[in-house]
Tab-separated table of C-alpha atoms and ligand atoms in Angstrom:
chain	number	residue	atom	x	y	z
I	1	MET	CA	-1.655	-25.835	0.448
I	2	TYR	CA	-0.283	-22.893	0.306
I	3	ASN	CA	-0.335	-19.601	1.600
I	4	SER	CA	-0.835	-15.913	0.094
I	5	ARG	CA	0.970	-13.216	0.791
I	6	PHE	CA	-0.024	-9.616	0.153
I	7	ALA	CA	2.753	-8.933	-2.733
I	8	GLY	CA	1.939	-5.596	-3.673
I	9	LEU	CA	-0.795	-2.810	-3.557
I	10	GLY	CA	-1.956	0.552	-4.148
I	11	TYR	CA	-4.258	3.178	-3.270
I	12	TYR	CA	-5.927	6.302	-6.101
I	13	VAL	CA	-8.838	8.839	-4.685
I	14	PRO	CA	-9.929	11.534	-6.717
I	15	GLU	CA	-8.636	15.161	-6.432
I	16	ASN	CA	-11.520	16.265	-6.123
I	17	VAL	CA	-11.922	17.305	-2.185
I	18	VAL	CA	-14.880	18.287	-0.281
I	19	THR	CA	-15.047	19.202	3.130
I	20	ASN	CA	-18.136	19.380	5.333
I	21	ASP	CA	-18.555	23.013	4.776
I	22	ASP	CA	-18.407	21.854	0.899
I	23	LEU	CA	-21.759	20.014	2.421
I	24	SER	CA	-23.260	22.163	4.376
I	25	LYS	CA	-24.115	24.116	1.140
I	26	VAL	CA	-26.212	22.198	0.565
I	27	MET	CA	-28.103	20.643	2.865
I	28	ASP	CA	-29.116	21.581	6.664
I	29	THR	CA	-25.341	19.867	8.029
I	30	SER	CA	-23.324	21.376	9.445
I	31	ASP	CA	-18.931	20.476	9.764
I	32	GLU	CA	-19.039	19.948	13.630
I	33	TRP	CA	-22.285	17.486	13.618
I	34	ILE	CA	-20.910	15.316	10.896
I	35	GLN	CA	-17.047	15.618	12.856
I	36	GLU	CA	-18.817	14.711	16.011
I	37	ARG	CA	-20.935	11.764	15.289
I	38	THR	CA	-18.246	9.756	12.771
I	39	GLY	CA	-15.076	11.310	12.700
I	40	ILE	CA	-14.918	12.376	9.237
I	41	LYS	CA	-13.467	15.595	8.603
I	42	GLU	CA	-13.674	15.785	4.454
I	43	ARG	CA	-14.317	13.320	0.842
I	44	ARG	CA	-13.225	12.348	-2.013
I	45	HIS	CA	-16.461	12.905	-4.787
I	46	VAL	CA	-15.494	11.998	-8.721
I	47	ILE	CA	-16.111	15.072	-11.310
I	48	LYS	CA	-18.342	13.569	-14.342
I	49	GLY	CA	-16.387	12.171	-17.179
I	50	GLU	CA	-13.270	12.160	-15.934
I	51	GLU	CA	-13.027	8.899	-12.850
I	52	THR	CA	-15.392	5.817	-12.675
I	53	THR	CA	-15.047	2.511	-10.926
I	54	MET	CA	-13.372	0.973	-13.126
I	55	THR	CA	-10.848	3.799	-14.167
I	56	MET	CA	-9.789	4.155	-10.276
I	57	GLY	CA	-9.416	0.589	-9.727
I	58	VAL	CA	-6.859	0.202	-12.589
I	59	LYS	CA	-5.071	3.157	-11.291
I	60	ALA	CA	-5.144	1.307	-7.993
I	61	ALA	CA	-3.987	-1.789	-9.981
I	62	GLU	CA	-1.073	-0.476	-11.408
I	63	GLN	CA	0.089	0.704	-8.674
I	64	ALA	CA	-0.143	-2.447	-7.296
I	65	ILE	CA	1.674	-4.367	-9.735
I	66	GLU	CA	4.344	-2.277	-9.939
I	67	ARG	CA	5.178	-2.577	-6.071
I	68	SER	CA	4.647	-5.930	-6.963
I	69	GLY	CA	7.340	-6.435	-8.532
I	70	LEU	CA	5.354	-9.398	-11.037
I	71	ASP	CA	4.905	-9.190	-14.822
I	72	LYS	CA	0.863	-8.083	-14.852
I	73	ASP	CA	1.031	-10.625	-18.204
I	74	GLU	CA	1.843	-13.279	-14.405
I	75	ILE	CA	-1.357	-11.570	-12.739
I	76	ASP	CA	-3.716	-15.451	-13.167
I	77	PHE	CA	-6.573	-14.028	-12.059
I	78	ILE	CA	-8.735	-10.954	-11.404
I	79	VAL	CA	-11.178	-10.120	-8.094
I	80	PHE	CA	-13.156	-7.263	-8.393
I	81	ALA	CA	-15.807	-6.182	-5.309
I	82	THR	CA	-17.887	-2.925	-5.641
I	83	LEU	CA	-21.703	-1.891	-5.201
I	84	SER	CA	-20.663	0.594	-7.966
I	85	PRO	CA	-20.033	-0.885	-11.253
I	86	ASP	CA	-19.734	1.090	-14.355
I	87	TYR	CA	-21.964	-0.572	-15.922
I	88	TYR	CA	-24.968	-2.992	-14.438
I	89	PHE	CA	-22.454	-6.006	-16.432
I	90	PRO	CA	-21.267	-6.754	-17.070
I	91	GLY	CA	-19.389	-6.353	-13.970
I	92	PRO	CA	-15.711	-3.655	-13.781
I	93	GLY	CA	-13.303	-7.185	-13.179
I	94	VAL	CA	-13.705	-7.782	-17.326
I	95	MET	CA	-12.994	-3.738	-18.013
I	96	VAL	CA	-9.897	-3.094	-15.718
I	97	GLN	CA	-8.840	-6.886	-17.648
I	98	LYS	CA	-9.259	-5.043	-21.094
I	99	GLU	CA	-6.922	-1.522	-19.785
I	100	LEU	CA	-4.416	-2.928	-18.243
I	101	GLY	CA	-3.357	-5.575	-21.422
I	102	LEU	CA	-3.779	-7.754	-19.026
I	103	LYS	CA	-3.063	-12.102	-20.429
I	104	ARG	CA	-6.837	-11.415	-23.086
I	105	THR	CA	-8.605	-14.642	-21.356
I	106	VAL	CA	-8.158	-13.872	-17.406
I	107	GLY	CA	-10.556	-15.335	-15.634
I	108	ALA	CA	-12.752	-12.231	-14.074
I	109	LEU	CA	-15.183	-12.502	-11.308
I	110	ASP	CA	-16.112	-9.448	-9.583
I	111	VAL	CA	-17.975	-10.042	-6.351
I	112	ARG	CA	-21.003	-7.974	-3.961
I	113	ASN	CA	-20.834	-7.834	-0.689
I	114	GLN	CA	-20.601	-3.943	-0.399
I	115	CYS	CA	-18.120	-2.855	2.611
I	116	SER	CA	-17.127	-6.112	3.322
I	117	GLY	CA	-16.043	-6.673	-0.509
I	118	PHE	CA	-12.875	-6.556	-0.170
I	119	VAL	CA	-12.093	-9.157	3.192
I	120	TYR	CA	-14.333	-11.555	0.497
I	121	ALA	CA	-12.493	-10.384	-2.324
I	122	VAL	CA	-9.258	-11.132	-0.908
I	123	SER	CA	-10.168	-14.424	0.743
I	124	VAL	CA	-11.786	-16.256	-2.813
I	125	ALA	CA	-8.432	-14.873	-3.296
I	126	ASP	CA	-6.572	-16.937	-0.722
I	127	GLN	CA	-8.580	-20.161	-1.489
I	128	TYR	CA	-7.121	-19.984	-5.627
I	129	ILE	CA	-4.137	-19.828	-4.129
I	130	LYS	CA	-3.951	-22.501	-1.858
I	131	THR	CA	-5.261	-25.005	-3.428
I	132	GLY	CA	-2.527	-23.808	-6.303
I	133	MET	CA	-5.143	-22.755	-8.766
I	134	TYR	CA	-4.120	-19.772	-9.588
I	135	LYS	CA	-0.411	-18.272	-8.310
I	136	ASN	CA	-0.898	-14.617	-8.641
I	137	ILE	CA	-4.242	-12.782	-7.869
I	138	LEU	CA	-5.154	-9.151	-8.681
I	139	VAL	CA	-8.071	-8.602	-6.039
I	140	ILE	CA	-9.278	-4.450	-6.401
I	141	GLY	CA	-12.277	-2.701	-4.134
I	142	SER	CA	-13.198	0.914	-5.866
I	143	GLU	CA	-16.544	2.721	-5.874
I	144	THR	CA	-18.192	6.193	-7.011
I	145	HIS	CA	-20.321	6.114	-4.960
I	146	SER	CA	-21.290	10.731	-5.523
I	147	PRO	CA	-23.619	10.624	-8.212
I	148	GLY	CA	-26.076	8.149	-6.317
I	149	LEU	CA	-26.568	9.800	-2.887
I	150	ASP	CA	-29.419	12.160	-2.281
I	151	PHE	CA	-27.203	15.131	-1.351
I	152	THR	CA	-30.460	17.039	-0.071
I	153	THR	CA	-31.239	17.412	3.397
I	154	ARG	CA	-33.191	14.274	3.470
I	155	GLY	CA	-30.347	12.086	2.406
I	156	ARG	CA	-28.491	13.790	5.359
I	157	GLY	CA	-28.309	10.445	7.417
I	158	VAL	CA	-26.039	8.756	5.215
I	159	SER	CA	-24.929	11.273	1.557
I	160	VAL	CA	-22.009	12.122	4.152
I	161	ILE	CA	-20.903	9.655	4.735
I	162	PHE	CA	-19.334	8.139	2.162
I	163	GLY	CA	-16.678	8.830	-0.188
I	164	ASP	CA	-15.355	7.825	-3.802
I	165	GLY	CA	-12.580	5.914	-4.003
I	166	ALA	CA	-9.914	2.645	-5.438
I	167	GLY	CA	-7.657	-0.158	-3.178
I	168	ALA	CA	-5.513	-2.651	-4.152
I	169	ALA	CA	-3.491	-5.527	-3.710
I	170	VAL	CA	-1.318	-8.666	-5.259
I	171	LEU	CA	-1.577	-11.365	-3.906
I	172	THR	CA	0.533	-14.071	-4.470
I	173	ARG	CA	2.190	-17.410	-3.697
I	174	GLU	CA	3.627	-18.193	-0.834
I	175	GLU	CA	5.808	-21.806	0.404
I	176	ASP	CA	6.494	-20.234	4.032
I	177	ASN	CA	2.678	-21.604	5.660
I	178	SER	CA	4.342	-19.959	8.976
I	179	LYS	CA	3.529	-16.202	6.944
I	180	GLY	CA	1.104	-14.443	4.857
I	181	ILE	CA	-2.613	-14.872	5.224
I	182	LEU	CA	-3.287	-17.327	8.190
I	183	SER	CA	-7.009	-17.724	8.038
I	184	THR	CA	-10.114	-15.454	6.810
I	185	HIS	CA	-13.480	-15.681	8.259
I	186	LEU	CA	-17.373	-14.179	7.076
I	187	HIS	CA	-20.654	-13.951	7.487
I	188	SER	CA	-23.877	-12.749	6.653
I	189	GLU	CA	-26.958	-12.701	8.364
I	190	GLY	CA	-29.614	-11.925	4.860
I	191	GLU	CA	-32.504	-11.337	7.532
I	192	HIS	CA	-31.345	-7.262	7.750
I	193	ALA	CA	-30.611	-6.902	4.274
I	194	GLU	CA	-32.868	-4.020	4.362
I	195	GLU	CA	-32.343	-2.171	6.504
I	196	LEU	CA	-28.910	-1.396	4.345
I	197	ALA	CA	-29.855	-0.871	0.884
I	198	LEU	CA	-30.099	0.749	-1.866
I	199	ILE	CA	-33.300	-1.297	-3.257
I	200	ALA	CA	-34.021	0.117	-7.476
I	201	PRO	CA	-33.629	-0.071	-10.247
I	202	GLY	CA	-33.819	-3.959	-9.843
I	203	MET	CA	-35.257	-6.669	-10.889
I	204	GLY	CA	-37.853	-7.391	-8.476
I	205	ARG	CA	-40.480	-4.773	-6.800
I	206	HIS	CA	-38.969	-1.138	-8.118
I	207	TRP	CA	-37.951	-2.233	-12.457
I	208	VAL	CA	-36.257	0.247	-14.160
I	209	THR	CA	-39.148	0.481	-16.629
I	210	ASP	CA	-41.795	1.598	-13.666
I	211	ILE	CA	-39.774	4.026	-11.915
I	212	ILE	CA	-39.183	5.924	-15.176
I	213	LYS	CA	-43.156	5.689	-16.437
I	214	ASN	CA	-43.902	7.229	-12.372
I	215	ASN	CA	-41.212	10.024	-12.260
I	216	ASP	CA	-41.801	10.386	-8.653
I	217	PRO	CA	-40.387	12.744	-6.782
I	218	GLU	CA	-41.203	10.765	-3.466
I	219	GLU	CA	-39.779	8.213	-5.867
I	220	THR	CA	-36.427	6.958	-2.724
I	221	SER	CA	-36.002	3.293	-3.268
I	222	TYR	CA	-33.160	4.934	-5.927
I	223	TRP	CA	-31.277	6.471	-2.431
I	224	PRO	CA	-29.133	5.011	-1.018
I	225	TYR	CA	-31.254	3.681	2.574
I	226	MET	CA	-29.408	3.468	6.201
I	227	ASN	CA	-31.225	2.775	9.754
I	228	GLY	CA	-27.612	4.001	11.013
I	229	GLN	CA	-27.905	3.496	14.872
I	230	PHE	CA	-29.196	-0.223	14.184
I	231	VAL	CA	-25.929	-1.078	11.676
I	232	PHE	CA	-24.274	1.128	14.339
I	233	LYS	CA	-25.467	-1.628	17.355
I	234	ASN	CA	-24.737	-4.622	15.046
I	235	ALA	CA	-21.594	-3.563	13.730
I	236	VAL	CA	-19.728	-3.110	17.071
I	237	VAL	CA	-20.582	-6.448	18.180
I	238	ARG	CA	-19.712	-8.502	14.577
I	239	PHE	CA	-16.685	-6.772	14.524
I	240	SER	CA	-15.483	-7.903	17.411
I	241	GLU	CA	-16.762	-11.542	16.444
I	242	VAL	CA	-14.888	-11.620	13.548
I	243	ILE	CA	-11.514	-10.295	14.560
I	244	MET	CA	-11.440	-12.902	17.353
I	245	GLU	CA	-12.843	-15.493	15.922
I	246	GLY	CA	-9.849	-14.562	13.223
I	247	LEU	CA	-7.347	-15.173	16.815
I	248	LYS	CA	-9.044	-18.096	18.363
I	249	THR	CA	-8.936	-19.586	15.170
I	250	ASN	CA	-4.492	-19.038	15.216
I	251	GLU	CA	-4.083	-19.640	18.375
I	252	LEU	CA	-3.842	-15.301	19.181
I	253	SER	CA	-5.194	-12.959	21.256
I	254	PRO	CA	-5.551	-9.004	20.861
I	255	ALA	CA	-2.151	-9.170	22.617
I	256	ASP	CA	-0.513	-10.566	19.906
I	257	ILE	CA	-2.132	-7.956	17.388
I	258	ASP	CA	0.190	-5.430	15.616
I	259	MET	CA	-1.814	-3.332	13.084
I	260	LEU	CA	-5.425	-3.068	12.900
I	261	ILE	CA	-7.037	-2.043	9.749
I	262	PRO	CA	-10.903	-1.919	10.320
I	263	HIS	CA	-13.357	-1.337	7.931
I	264	GLN	CA	-13.971	3.345	7.382
I	265	ALA	CA	-17.428	3.033	8.756
I	266	ASN	CA	-16.928	5.352	10.669
I	267	LEU	CA	-14.244	6.797	13.048
I	268	ARG	CA	-16.675	5.841	16.484
I	269	ILE	CA	-16.691	2.606	15.545
I	270	SER	CA	-13.009	2.044	14.890
I	271	GLN	CA	-12.805	3.576	18.376
I	272	PHE	CA	-14.811	2.219	20.036
I	273	ILE	CA	-12.868	-1.572	18.942
I	274	GLN	CA	-9.847	0.055	19.577
I	275	GLY	CA	-10.908	0.478	23.082
I	276	LYS	CA	-12.466	-3.198	23.517
I	277	PHE	CA	-9.124	-5.194	22.247
I	278	LYS	CA	-7.118	-2.285	24.569
I	279	LEU	CA	-4.955	-1.184	20.496
I	280	SER	CA	-2.984	1.944	20.852
I	281	ASP	CA	-3.631	4.402	18.432
I	282	ASP	CA	-0.231	3.077	16.840
I	283	GLN	CA	-2.337	-0.051	16.507
I	284	VAL	CA	-5.262	1.191	14.412
I	285	HIS	CA	-4.683	2.696	11.058
I	286	ASN	CA	-7.831	5.029	10.679
I	287	ASN	CA	-8.378	7.229	7.348
I	288	ILE	CA	-12.220	8.335	7.173
I	289	MET	CA	-11.253	12.200	8.113
I	290	LYS	CA	-10.038	12.175	4.426
I	291	TYR	CA	-11.735	9.776	2.590
I	292	GLY	CA	-14.967	8.781	4.474
I	293	ASN	CA	-16.067	5.802	3.604
I	294	THR	CA	-15.341	4.395	0.718
I	295	THR	CA	-17.048	0.936	1.640
I	296	ALA	CA	-15.178	-1.981	-0.268
I	297	ALA	CA	-11.811	0.741	-1.518
I	298	SER	CA	-11.841	1.751	2.123
I	299	ILE	CA	-9.372	-1.511	3.682
I	300	PRO	CA	-7.626	-1.851	0.988
I	301	ILE	CA	-6.298	2.272	0.646
I	302	ALA	CA	-5.948	2.509	4.925
I	303	LEU	CA	-3.694	-0.946	4.552
I	304	THR	CA	-1.181	0.682	1.400
I	305	GLU	CA	-1.478	3.982	3.781
I	306	ALA	CA	-0.090	3.071	6.733
I	307	TRP	CA	2.312	0.579	5.075
I	308	GLU	CA	3.646	3.070	2.834
I	309	LEU	CA	3.157	5.125	6.287
I	310	GLY	CA	6.173	2.121	7.666
I	311	LYS	CA	3.605	1.265	9.778
I	312	VAL	CA	3.517	-2.225	8.576
I	313	LYS	CA	6.693	-4.504	8.908
I	314	GLU	CA	8.323	-7.637	7.596
I	315	GLY	CA	6.742	-9.769	10.431
I	316	ASP	CA	3.622	-8.167	11.851
I	317	LEU	CA	0.552	-9.406	13.407
I	318	VAL	CA	-1.925	-7.739	10.179
I	319	VAL	CA	-5.658	-7.690	12.009
I	320	LEU	CA	-8.090	-7.167	8.311
I	321	ALA	CA	-11.966	-6.353	9.962
I	322	ALA	CA	-15.764	-5.320	7.402
I	323	PHE	CA	-18.959	-4.738	8.323
I	324	GLY	CA	-21.616	-3.090	5.788
I	325	SER	CA	-24.617	-4.616	4.820
I	326	GLY	CA	-26.194	-6.857	4.177
I	327	PHE	CA	-26.085	-7.720	6.249
I	328	THR	CA	-21.332	-9.364	5.331
I	329	TRP	CA	-18.997	-9.141	7.720
I	330	GLY	CA	-15.515	-10.718	8.070
I	331	SER	CA	-12.257	-10.882	9.302
I	332	VAL	CA	-8.283	-11.698	6.932
I	333	ILE	CA	-5.829	-13.209	9.704
I	334	ILE	CA	-1.957	-11.917	8.083
I	335	ARG	CA	1.731	-12.779	9.138
I	336	TRP	CA	3.127	-10.279	7.295
N	401	LIG	N1	-26.548	16.923	9.933
N	401	LIG	C1	-27.002	16.686	10.978
N	401	LIG	N2	-27.845	16.088	11.142
N	401	LIG	C2	-28.019	14.936	10.831
N	401	LIG	C3	-27.550	14.268	10.117
N	401	LIG	C4	-26.387	15.309	9.266
N	401	LIG	N3	-26.121	15.077	8.089
N	401	LIG	N4	-27.515	12.699	9.069
N	401	LIG	C5	-28.744	12.826	10.652
N	401	LIG	N5	-28.718	13.544	11.244
N	401	LIG	C6	-29.576	14.030	11.964
N	401	LIG	C7	-31.179	13.308	12.148
N	401	LIG	O1	-31.899	13.503	10.958
N	401	LIG	C8	-31.389	12.736	13.140
N	401	LIG	O2	-32.437	13.948	13.830
N	401	LIG	P1	-33.558	14.289	14.909
N	401	LIG	O3	-33.205	13.445	16.242
N	401	LIG	O4	-34.284	15.285	15.093
N	401	LIG	O5	-34.329	12.930	14.477
N	401	LIG	C9	-30.178	12.648	14.177
N	401	LIG	O6	-29.378	13.571	12.954
N	401	LIG	C10	-30.099	11.602	14.999
N	401	LIG	O7	-29.595	10.877	13.657
N	401	LIG	P2	-29.569	9.325	13.975
N	401	LIG	O8	-29.333	8.337	12.033
N	401	LIG	O9	-30.426	8.210	15.031
N	401	LIG	O10	-28.150	9.982	14.450
N	401	LIG	P3	-26.703	8.738	14.464
N	401	LIG	O11	-26.717	9.300	15.353
N	401	LIG	O12	-26.766	6.910	14.808
N	401	LIG	O13	-25.229	8.848	12.978
N	401	LIG	C11	-24.895	7.666	11.334
N	401	LIG	C12	-26.533	8.484	11.889
N	401	LIG	C13	-23.306	8.488	11.654
N	401	LIG	C14	-25.065	7.267	10.032
N	401	LIG	C15	-23.747	6.801	12.018
N	401	LIG	O14	-25.781	6.001	12.918
N	401	LIG	C16	-23.848	5.400	11.571
N	401	LIG	O15	-22.055	5.564	11.242
N	401	LIG	N6	-23.989	4.002	11.583
N	401	LIG	C17	-23.538	2.607	11.377
N	401	LIG	C18	-22.643	3.287	9.631
N	401	LIG	C19	-22.199	2.259	9.261
N	401	LIG	O16	-21.395	1.287	10.083
N	401	LIG	N7	-22.106	1.065	8.285
N	401	LIG	C20	-21.980	0.452	7.692
N	401	LIG	C21	-19.963	0.089	6.339
N	401	LIG	S1	-21.327	1.003	4.951
N	401	LIG	C22	-21.838	-0.747	3.921
N	401	LIG	O17	-21.906	-1.619	4.021
N	401	LIG	C23	-22.488	0.192	2.518
């Protein structure tokens, strides 16, 4: 069995900055409320026609491939995590293959695990590399939330949180088993699927034909719904559990963590985890203040940023952890 390691990282966010004050002009909210509850100061929104989940993913991927030192023809497989694909189907993995001009028949897999999407995608890539099936895998997390959010006061509990952006990583085979990804840990609890969900249009009870036919302005099933406090309470418990699970598996403790990259769901969640594990500000990288919650893109954006700032160095113990819709959650333990 091989290990896999992060060979290259990249990210891309749209140029269009949307501040809390901008949002308070279109809905009943305030900079003070948003910052106090979430830590978010601003986020990026795509300009219609300029960027999509796929195009942002391509930009992040180009940077990650270039930094990996690999030729794009050496990429064996693509894993693309998103909840906001350009098309209902096919998913953006195959579109990235075409846009990047990767080998014509290289496999592409789309992962749908919302805020845990990147952690799930990394785990999938890690298994393929471990078994020797593939050597170099491109993993992307990209989201275009802004076109699908309710920017009236009705949707304020959800729409102020999310932002658009993309992050990517190239995972490659590592022959030294003490380096790279040491373990990944994935969980879900489908019992709470509807506590954070976008129900329609779907092929279940909310057919697109009915939505169009009814044309009901009170219909809310095509806006994301989040039971915020319930999600928050579960998030702090599951984040802690899954980080500890990863550490224990590797006979490590919180004191061994050099850098924690939590999914950027809410700064208060990150601060709770930081306090629980007694980590200093230098041991946790947060950027939700600038980008909001970019779901599957948040970890690769934050990881790339931390690496660019020199906060992730060879030999460091780096922990990735996520929690989100599903509920799904997971962690990745890495010896960098
Ligand atoms: N501006 C002003 N007031 C608001 C806003 C807003 N943007 N949003 C909600 N409010 C109001 C509510 O209407 C409510 O008013 P009321 O008391 O008069 O009814 C009050 O503020 C409190 O609302 P809550 O929803 O209870 O606010 P809470 O403190 O829980 O904060 C938040 C909401 C920020 C969403 C928080 O619950 C949270 O971060 N939850 C976790 C999010 C998360 O981790 N998601 C997982 C990842 S996302 C994914 O997987 C896709």
